[in-house]
Coordinates of C-alpha atoms and ligand atoms in Angstrom, one line a residue:
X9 CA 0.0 0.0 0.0
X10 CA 1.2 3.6 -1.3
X11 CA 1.7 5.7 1.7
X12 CA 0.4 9.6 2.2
X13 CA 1.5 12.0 4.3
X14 CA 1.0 15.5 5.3
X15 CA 0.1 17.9 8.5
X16 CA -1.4 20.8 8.8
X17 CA -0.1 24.0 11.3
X18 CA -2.9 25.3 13.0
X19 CA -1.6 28.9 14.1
X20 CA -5.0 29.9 14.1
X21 CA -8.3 28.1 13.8
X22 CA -8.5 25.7 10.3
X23 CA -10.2 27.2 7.8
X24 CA -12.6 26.5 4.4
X25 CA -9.0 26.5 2.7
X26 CA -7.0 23.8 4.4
X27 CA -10.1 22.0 4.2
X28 CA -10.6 22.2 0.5
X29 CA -6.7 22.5 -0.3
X30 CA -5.9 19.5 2.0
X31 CA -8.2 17.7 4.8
X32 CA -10.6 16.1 2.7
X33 CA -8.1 14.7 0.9
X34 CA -6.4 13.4 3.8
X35 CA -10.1 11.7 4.4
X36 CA -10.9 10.7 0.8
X37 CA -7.8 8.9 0.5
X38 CA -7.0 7.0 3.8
X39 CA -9.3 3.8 2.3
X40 CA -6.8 3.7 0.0
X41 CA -3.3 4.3 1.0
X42 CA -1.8 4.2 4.5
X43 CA -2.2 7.7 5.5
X44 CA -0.3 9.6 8.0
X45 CA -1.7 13.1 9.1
X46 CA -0.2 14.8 11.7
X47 CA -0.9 17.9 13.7
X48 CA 2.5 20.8 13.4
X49 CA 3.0 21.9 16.7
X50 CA 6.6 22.5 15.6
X51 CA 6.0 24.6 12.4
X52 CA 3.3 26.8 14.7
X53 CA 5.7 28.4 17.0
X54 CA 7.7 29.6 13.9
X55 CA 5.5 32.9 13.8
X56 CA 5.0 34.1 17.5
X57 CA 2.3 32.3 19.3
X58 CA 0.0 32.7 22.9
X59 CA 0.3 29.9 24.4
X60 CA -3.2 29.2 25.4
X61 CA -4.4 29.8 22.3
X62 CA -2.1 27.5 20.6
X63 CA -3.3 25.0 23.1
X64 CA -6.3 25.5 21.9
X65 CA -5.9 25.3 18.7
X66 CA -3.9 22.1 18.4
X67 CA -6.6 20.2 20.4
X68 CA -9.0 22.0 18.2
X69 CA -7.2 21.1 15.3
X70 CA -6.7 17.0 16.5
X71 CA -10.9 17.2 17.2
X72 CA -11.4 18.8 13.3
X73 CA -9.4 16.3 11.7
X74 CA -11.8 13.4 13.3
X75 CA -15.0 15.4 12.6
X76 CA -14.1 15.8 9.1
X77 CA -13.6 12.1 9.2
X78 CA -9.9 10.9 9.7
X79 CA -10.6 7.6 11.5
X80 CA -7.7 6.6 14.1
X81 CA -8.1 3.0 12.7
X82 CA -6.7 3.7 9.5
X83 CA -4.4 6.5 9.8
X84 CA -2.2 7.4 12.2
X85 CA -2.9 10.9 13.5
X86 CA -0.4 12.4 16.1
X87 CA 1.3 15.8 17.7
X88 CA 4.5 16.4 15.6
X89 CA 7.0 17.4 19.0
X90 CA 5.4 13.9 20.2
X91 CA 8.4 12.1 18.0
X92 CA 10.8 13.7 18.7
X93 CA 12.7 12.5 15.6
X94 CA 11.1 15.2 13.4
X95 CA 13.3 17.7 14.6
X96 CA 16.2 15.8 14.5
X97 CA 16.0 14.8 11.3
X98 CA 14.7 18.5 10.7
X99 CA 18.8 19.7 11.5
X100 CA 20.5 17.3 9.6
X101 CA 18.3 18.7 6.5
X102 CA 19.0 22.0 7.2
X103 CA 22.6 20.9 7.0
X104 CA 22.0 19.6 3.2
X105 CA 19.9 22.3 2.2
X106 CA 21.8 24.9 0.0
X107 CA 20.6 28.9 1.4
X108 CA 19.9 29.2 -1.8
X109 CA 17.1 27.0 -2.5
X110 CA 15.4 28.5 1.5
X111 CA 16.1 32.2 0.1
X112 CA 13.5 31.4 -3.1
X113 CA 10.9 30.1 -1.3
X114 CA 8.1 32.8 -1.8
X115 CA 6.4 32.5 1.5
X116 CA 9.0 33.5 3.3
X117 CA 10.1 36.1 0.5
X118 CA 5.9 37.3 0.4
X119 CA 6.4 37.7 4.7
X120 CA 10.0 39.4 4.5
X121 CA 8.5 42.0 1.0
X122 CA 5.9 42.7 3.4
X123 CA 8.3 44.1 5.7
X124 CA 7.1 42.0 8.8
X125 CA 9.7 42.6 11.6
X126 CA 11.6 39.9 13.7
X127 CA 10.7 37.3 11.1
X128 CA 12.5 33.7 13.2
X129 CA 15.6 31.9 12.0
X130 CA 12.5 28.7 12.4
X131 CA 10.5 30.1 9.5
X132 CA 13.4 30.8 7.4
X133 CA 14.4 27.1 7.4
X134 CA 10.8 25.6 8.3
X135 CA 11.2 24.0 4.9
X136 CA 13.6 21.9 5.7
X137 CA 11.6 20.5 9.1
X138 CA 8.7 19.8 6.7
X139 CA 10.8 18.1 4.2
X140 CA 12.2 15.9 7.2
X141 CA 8.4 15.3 8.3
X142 CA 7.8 14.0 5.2
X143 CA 11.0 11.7 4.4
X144 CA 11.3 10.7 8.1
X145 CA 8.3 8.3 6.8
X146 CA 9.0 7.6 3.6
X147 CA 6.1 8.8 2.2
X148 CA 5.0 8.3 -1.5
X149 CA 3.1 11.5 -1.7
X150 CA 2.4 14.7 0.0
X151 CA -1.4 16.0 -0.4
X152 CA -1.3 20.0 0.0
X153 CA -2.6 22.6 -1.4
X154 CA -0.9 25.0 -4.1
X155 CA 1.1 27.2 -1.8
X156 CA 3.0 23.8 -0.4
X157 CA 3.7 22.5 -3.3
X158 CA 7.2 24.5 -3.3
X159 CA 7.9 22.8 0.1
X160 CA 7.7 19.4 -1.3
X161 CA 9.5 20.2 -4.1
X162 CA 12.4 21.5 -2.0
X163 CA 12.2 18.1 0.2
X164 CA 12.5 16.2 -3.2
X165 CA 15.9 17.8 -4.5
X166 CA 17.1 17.5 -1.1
X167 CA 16.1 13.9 -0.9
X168 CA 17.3 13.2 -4.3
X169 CA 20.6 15.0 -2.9
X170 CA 21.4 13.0 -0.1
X171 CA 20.3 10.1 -1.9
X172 CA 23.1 10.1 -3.9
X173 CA 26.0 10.8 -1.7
X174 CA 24.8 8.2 0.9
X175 CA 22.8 5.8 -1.1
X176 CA 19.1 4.8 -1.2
X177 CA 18.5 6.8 1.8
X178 CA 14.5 7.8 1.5
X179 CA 11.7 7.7 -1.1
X180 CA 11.2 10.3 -2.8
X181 CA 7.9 11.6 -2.5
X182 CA 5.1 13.7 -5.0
X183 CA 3.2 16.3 -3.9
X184 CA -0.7 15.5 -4.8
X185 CA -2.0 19.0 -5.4
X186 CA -5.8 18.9 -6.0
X187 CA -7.2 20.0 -9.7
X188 CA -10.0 22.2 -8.1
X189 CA -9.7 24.1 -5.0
X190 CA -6.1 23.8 -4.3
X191 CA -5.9 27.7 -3.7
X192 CA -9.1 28.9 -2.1
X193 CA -8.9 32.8 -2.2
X194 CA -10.0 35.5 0.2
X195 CA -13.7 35.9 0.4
X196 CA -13.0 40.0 0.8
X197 CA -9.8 40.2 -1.7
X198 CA -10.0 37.5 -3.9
X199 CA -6.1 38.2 -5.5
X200 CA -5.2 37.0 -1.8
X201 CA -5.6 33.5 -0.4
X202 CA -7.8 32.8 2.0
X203 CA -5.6 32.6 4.9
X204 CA -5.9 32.8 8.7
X205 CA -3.6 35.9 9.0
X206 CA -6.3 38.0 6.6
X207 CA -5.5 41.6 7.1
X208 CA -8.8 42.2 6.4
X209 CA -10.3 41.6 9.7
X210 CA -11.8 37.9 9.2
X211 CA -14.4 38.8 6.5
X212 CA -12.1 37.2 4.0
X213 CA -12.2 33.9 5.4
X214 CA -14.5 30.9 6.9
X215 CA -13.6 29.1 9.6
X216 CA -14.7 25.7 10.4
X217 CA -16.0 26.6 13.8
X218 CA -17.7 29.8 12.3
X219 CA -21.4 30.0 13.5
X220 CA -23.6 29.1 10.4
X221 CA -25.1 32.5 10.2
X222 CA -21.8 33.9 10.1
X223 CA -20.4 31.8 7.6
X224 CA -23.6 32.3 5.5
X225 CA -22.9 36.2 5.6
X226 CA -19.3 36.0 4.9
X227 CA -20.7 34.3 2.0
X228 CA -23.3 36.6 1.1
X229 CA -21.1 39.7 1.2
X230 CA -18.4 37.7 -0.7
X231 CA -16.5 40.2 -3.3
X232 CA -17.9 39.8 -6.9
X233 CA -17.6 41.9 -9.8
X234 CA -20.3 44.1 -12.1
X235 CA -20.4 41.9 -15.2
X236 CA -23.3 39.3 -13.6
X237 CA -22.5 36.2 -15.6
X238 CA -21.2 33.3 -13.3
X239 CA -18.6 32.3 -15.6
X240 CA -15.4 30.2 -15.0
X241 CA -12.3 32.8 -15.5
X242 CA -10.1 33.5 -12.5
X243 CA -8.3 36.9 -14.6
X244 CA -11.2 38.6 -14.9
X245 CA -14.0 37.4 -12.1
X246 CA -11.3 35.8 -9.3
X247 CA -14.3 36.2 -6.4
X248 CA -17.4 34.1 -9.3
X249 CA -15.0 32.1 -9.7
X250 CA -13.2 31.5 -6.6
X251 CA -16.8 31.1 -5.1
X252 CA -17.5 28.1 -8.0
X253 CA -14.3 26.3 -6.9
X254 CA -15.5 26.5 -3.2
X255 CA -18.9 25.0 -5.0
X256 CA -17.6 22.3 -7.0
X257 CA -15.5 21.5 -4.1
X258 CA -18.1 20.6 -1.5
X259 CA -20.4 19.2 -4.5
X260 CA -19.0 17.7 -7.1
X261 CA -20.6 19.4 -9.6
X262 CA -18.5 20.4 -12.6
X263 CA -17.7 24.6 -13.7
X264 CA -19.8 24.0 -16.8
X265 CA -22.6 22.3 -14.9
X266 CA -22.5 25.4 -12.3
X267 CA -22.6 27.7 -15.3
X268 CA -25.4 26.1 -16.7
X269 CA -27.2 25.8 -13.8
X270 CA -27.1 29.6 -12.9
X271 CA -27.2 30.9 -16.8
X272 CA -29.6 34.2 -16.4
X273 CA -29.8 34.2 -12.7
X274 CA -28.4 37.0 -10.5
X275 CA -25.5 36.6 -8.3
X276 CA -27.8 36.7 -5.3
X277 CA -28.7 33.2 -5.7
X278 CA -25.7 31.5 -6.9
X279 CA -24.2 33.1 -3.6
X280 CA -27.2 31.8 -1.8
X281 CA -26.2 27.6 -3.3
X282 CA -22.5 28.4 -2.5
X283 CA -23.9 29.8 1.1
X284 CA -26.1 26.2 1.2
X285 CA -23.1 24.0 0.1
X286 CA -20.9 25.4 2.8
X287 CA -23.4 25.9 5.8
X288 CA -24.2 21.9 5.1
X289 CA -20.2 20.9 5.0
X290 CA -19.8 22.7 8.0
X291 CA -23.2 21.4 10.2
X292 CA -22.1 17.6 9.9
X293 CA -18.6 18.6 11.0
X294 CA -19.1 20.7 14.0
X295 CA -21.8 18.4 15.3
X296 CA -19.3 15.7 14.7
X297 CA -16.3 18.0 16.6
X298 CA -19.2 18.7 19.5
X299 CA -19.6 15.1 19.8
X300 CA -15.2 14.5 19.9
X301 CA -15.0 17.0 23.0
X302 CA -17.2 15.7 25.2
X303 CA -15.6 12.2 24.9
X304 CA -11.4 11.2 25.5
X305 CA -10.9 10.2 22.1
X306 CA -8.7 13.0 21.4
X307 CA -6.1 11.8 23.9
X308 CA -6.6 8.2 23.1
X309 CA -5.2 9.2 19.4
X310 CA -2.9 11.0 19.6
X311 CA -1.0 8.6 22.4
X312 CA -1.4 5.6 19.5
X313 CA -1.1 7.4 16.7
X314 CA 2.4 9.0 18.2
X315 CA 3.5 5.2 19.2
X316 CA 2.8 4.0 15.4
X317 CA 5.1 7.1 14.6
X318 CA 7.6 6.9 16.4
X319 CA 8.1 2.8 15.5
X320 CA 8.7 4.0 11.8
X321 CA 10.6 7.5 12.6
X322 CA 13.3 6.2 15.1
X323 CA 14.0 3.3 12.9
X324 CA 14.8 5.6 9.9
X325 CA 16.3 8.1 11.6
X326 CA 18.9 5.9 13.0
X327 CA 19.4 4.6 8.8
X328 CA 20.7 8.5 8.4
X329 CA 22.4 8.6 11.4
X330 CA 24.3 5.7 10.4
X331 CA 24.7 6.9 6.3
X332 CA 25.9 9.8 7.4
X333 CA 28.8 8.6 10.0
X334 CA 27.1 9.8 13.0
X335 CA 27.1 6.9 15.3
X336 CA 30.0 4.7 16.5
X337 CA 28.2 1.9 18.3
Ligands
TYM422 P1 -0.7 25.2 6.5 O1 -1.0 24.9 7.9 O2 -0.4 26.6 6.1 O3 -1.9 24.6 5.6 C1 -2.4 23.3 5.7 C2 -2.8 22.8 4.4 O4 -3.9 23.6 3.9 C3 -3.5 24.1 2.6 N1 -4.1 25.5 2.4 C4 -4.9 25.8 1.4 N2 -5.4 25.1 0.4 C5 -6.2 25.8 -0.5 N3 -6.6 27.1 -0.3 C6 -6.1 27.8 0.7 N4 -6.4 29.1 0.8 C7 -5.2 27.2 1.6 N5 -4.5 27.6 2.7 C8 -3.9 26.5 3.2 C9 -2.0 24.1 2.5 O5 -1.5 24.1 1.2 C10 -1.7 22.9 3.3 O6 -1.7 21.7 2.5 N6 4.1 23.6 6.2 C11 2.7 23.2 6.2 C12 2.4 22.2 7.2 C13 3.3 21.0 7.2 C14 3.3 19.9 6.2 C15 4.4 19.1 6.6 C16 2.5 19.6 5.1 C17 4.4 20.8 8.0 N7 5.0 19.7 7.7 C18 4.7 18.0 5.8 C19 2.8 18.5 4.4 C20 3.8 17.6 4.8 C21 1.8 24.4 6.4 O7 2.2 25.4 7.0 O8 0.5 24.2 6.0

């Protein structure tokens, strides 16, 4: 069986986007590959963090990833700094990653042109930690959405790299990037992704624990444009047509069906069958992640998803250790 990974860093409350870009994927595809999804308690404390919230938002984030459907029995589902191997696997990448390859990935670059201060020596080489997270398991492929896919690609030449000055050291692994919805943009600026740091107050962006009612308006009052077709073309109507990607996400249906299907109609009511689609996805989850808090299956988890973990991480970990001339016993 193939295996998956990936994780998901939840410095603020998981939103519509990792949902779209990567969550359901995770879900879809754990009845048919071993899947390994894991919670990056690491990767958060890159950008400054309060701690209660982050606590929080990690048990938050363990309680989403079963509501949306992950099921303990097939994948294994754990807290990153729980094996501890990540991060040292996380240094010795950093020691075979070039400064040139971290200095062109764009979302540090994007962070530093905005001229955000005190940016961390972690977020500069969190590429490398993720590329470690990834070949720690050997993973086939790598389900994220469009803004990761750069990561993975770094993890690859790195992998390929020490690879051949050590030998068959780790598999190296594909990002799966989904065709539709593998950048969901801002609700409120739809040339920016939706993202949990929205400078736009949180208008832009739907969380999974939004109220209904307050997703449904986010919805309604979702940036559109004046030429009232709902036409597929990202150039010239990003917010139609980022809001028929979040449709034909949660549905199914295709962009020509959704054109069809609201051919002469206003605006008002496609917004009101995106409003619909989204309001149902998110009812059957947060009943589902009501359900998860009031009982200890959180805890239960995450201790036997981190002891499946840690079985595969410590064995491979010791392989580099060993390739590389670290040990002497
Ligand atoms: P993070 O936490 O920023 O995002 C988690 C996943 O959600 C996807 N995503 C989106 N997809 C579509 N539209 C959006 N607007 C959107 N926003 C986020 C992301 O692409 C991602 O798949 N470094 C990673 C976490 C990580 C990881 C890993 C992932 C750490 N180690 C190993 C895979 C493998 C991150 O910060 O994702």
């Amino acid at each position: 069986m193939k295996r998956m990974l990936s994780g998901i860093k939840p410095t603020g409350q998981l939103h519509l986007g990792n949902y779209i870009g990567a969550l359901r994927h995770f879900v879809e595809n754990q009845e048919e590959y071993e899947m390994i999804a894991f919670i990056a308690n690491l990767h958060c404390i890159t950008v400054p963090q309060d701690p209660d919230e982050l606590r929080k938002n990690l048990r938050d984030c363990v309680a989403l990833y079963l509501a949306c459907g992950l099921d303990p029995k097939k994948s294994t589902i754990f807290l990153q700094t729980d094996v501890m191997e990540h991060a040292q696997l996380g240094f010795i990448i950093n020691c075979h990653t070039y400064l040139g390859e971290l200095n062109r990935m764009t979302q540090f670059k994007d962070k530093q042109a905005k001229g955000e201060k005190n940016l961390s020596g972690g977020l500069y080489t969190y590429p490398a930690l993720m590329a470690a997270d990834i070949l720690i398991y050997d993973a086939d492929y790598v389900p994220v959405g469009e803004d990761q896919k750069q990561h993975v690609e770094l993890c690859r030449d790195v992998a390929i790299r020490m690879n051949n000055r050590y030998g068959e050291l780790f598999r190296v692994p594909e990002p799966a990037v989904p065709k539709v919805g593998a950048r969901i943009m801002s609700l409120s600026d739809p040339s920016k992704k939706m993202s949990k740091s929205d400078t736009l107050g949180d208008k832009g962006c739907i969380y999974l624990l939004d109220p209904l009612p307050k997703a449904r308006k986010k919805i309604m009052s979702a940036k559109t444009d004046s030429l009232g077709i709902v036409h597929f073309d990202p150039e010239n109507q990003p917010g139609i047509s980022n809001l028929m990607q979040i449709l034909s996400s949660l549905t199914g249906e295709s962009m020509d069906a959704i054109e069809k299907e609201f051919e002469g109609k206003g605006y008002g009511d496609f917004k009101k069958a995106v409003a619909n689609a989204v309001c149902d996805t998110l009812e059957k989850i947060q009943t589902r992640y009501n359900e998860i808090l009031e009982s200890d299956i959180i805890d239960t988890t995450l201790r036997e998803g981190a002891e499946k973990a840690r079985a595969m991480a410590s064995k491979k970990l010791d392989q580099v250790q060993r390739a590389i001339g670290m040990e002497i016993r």
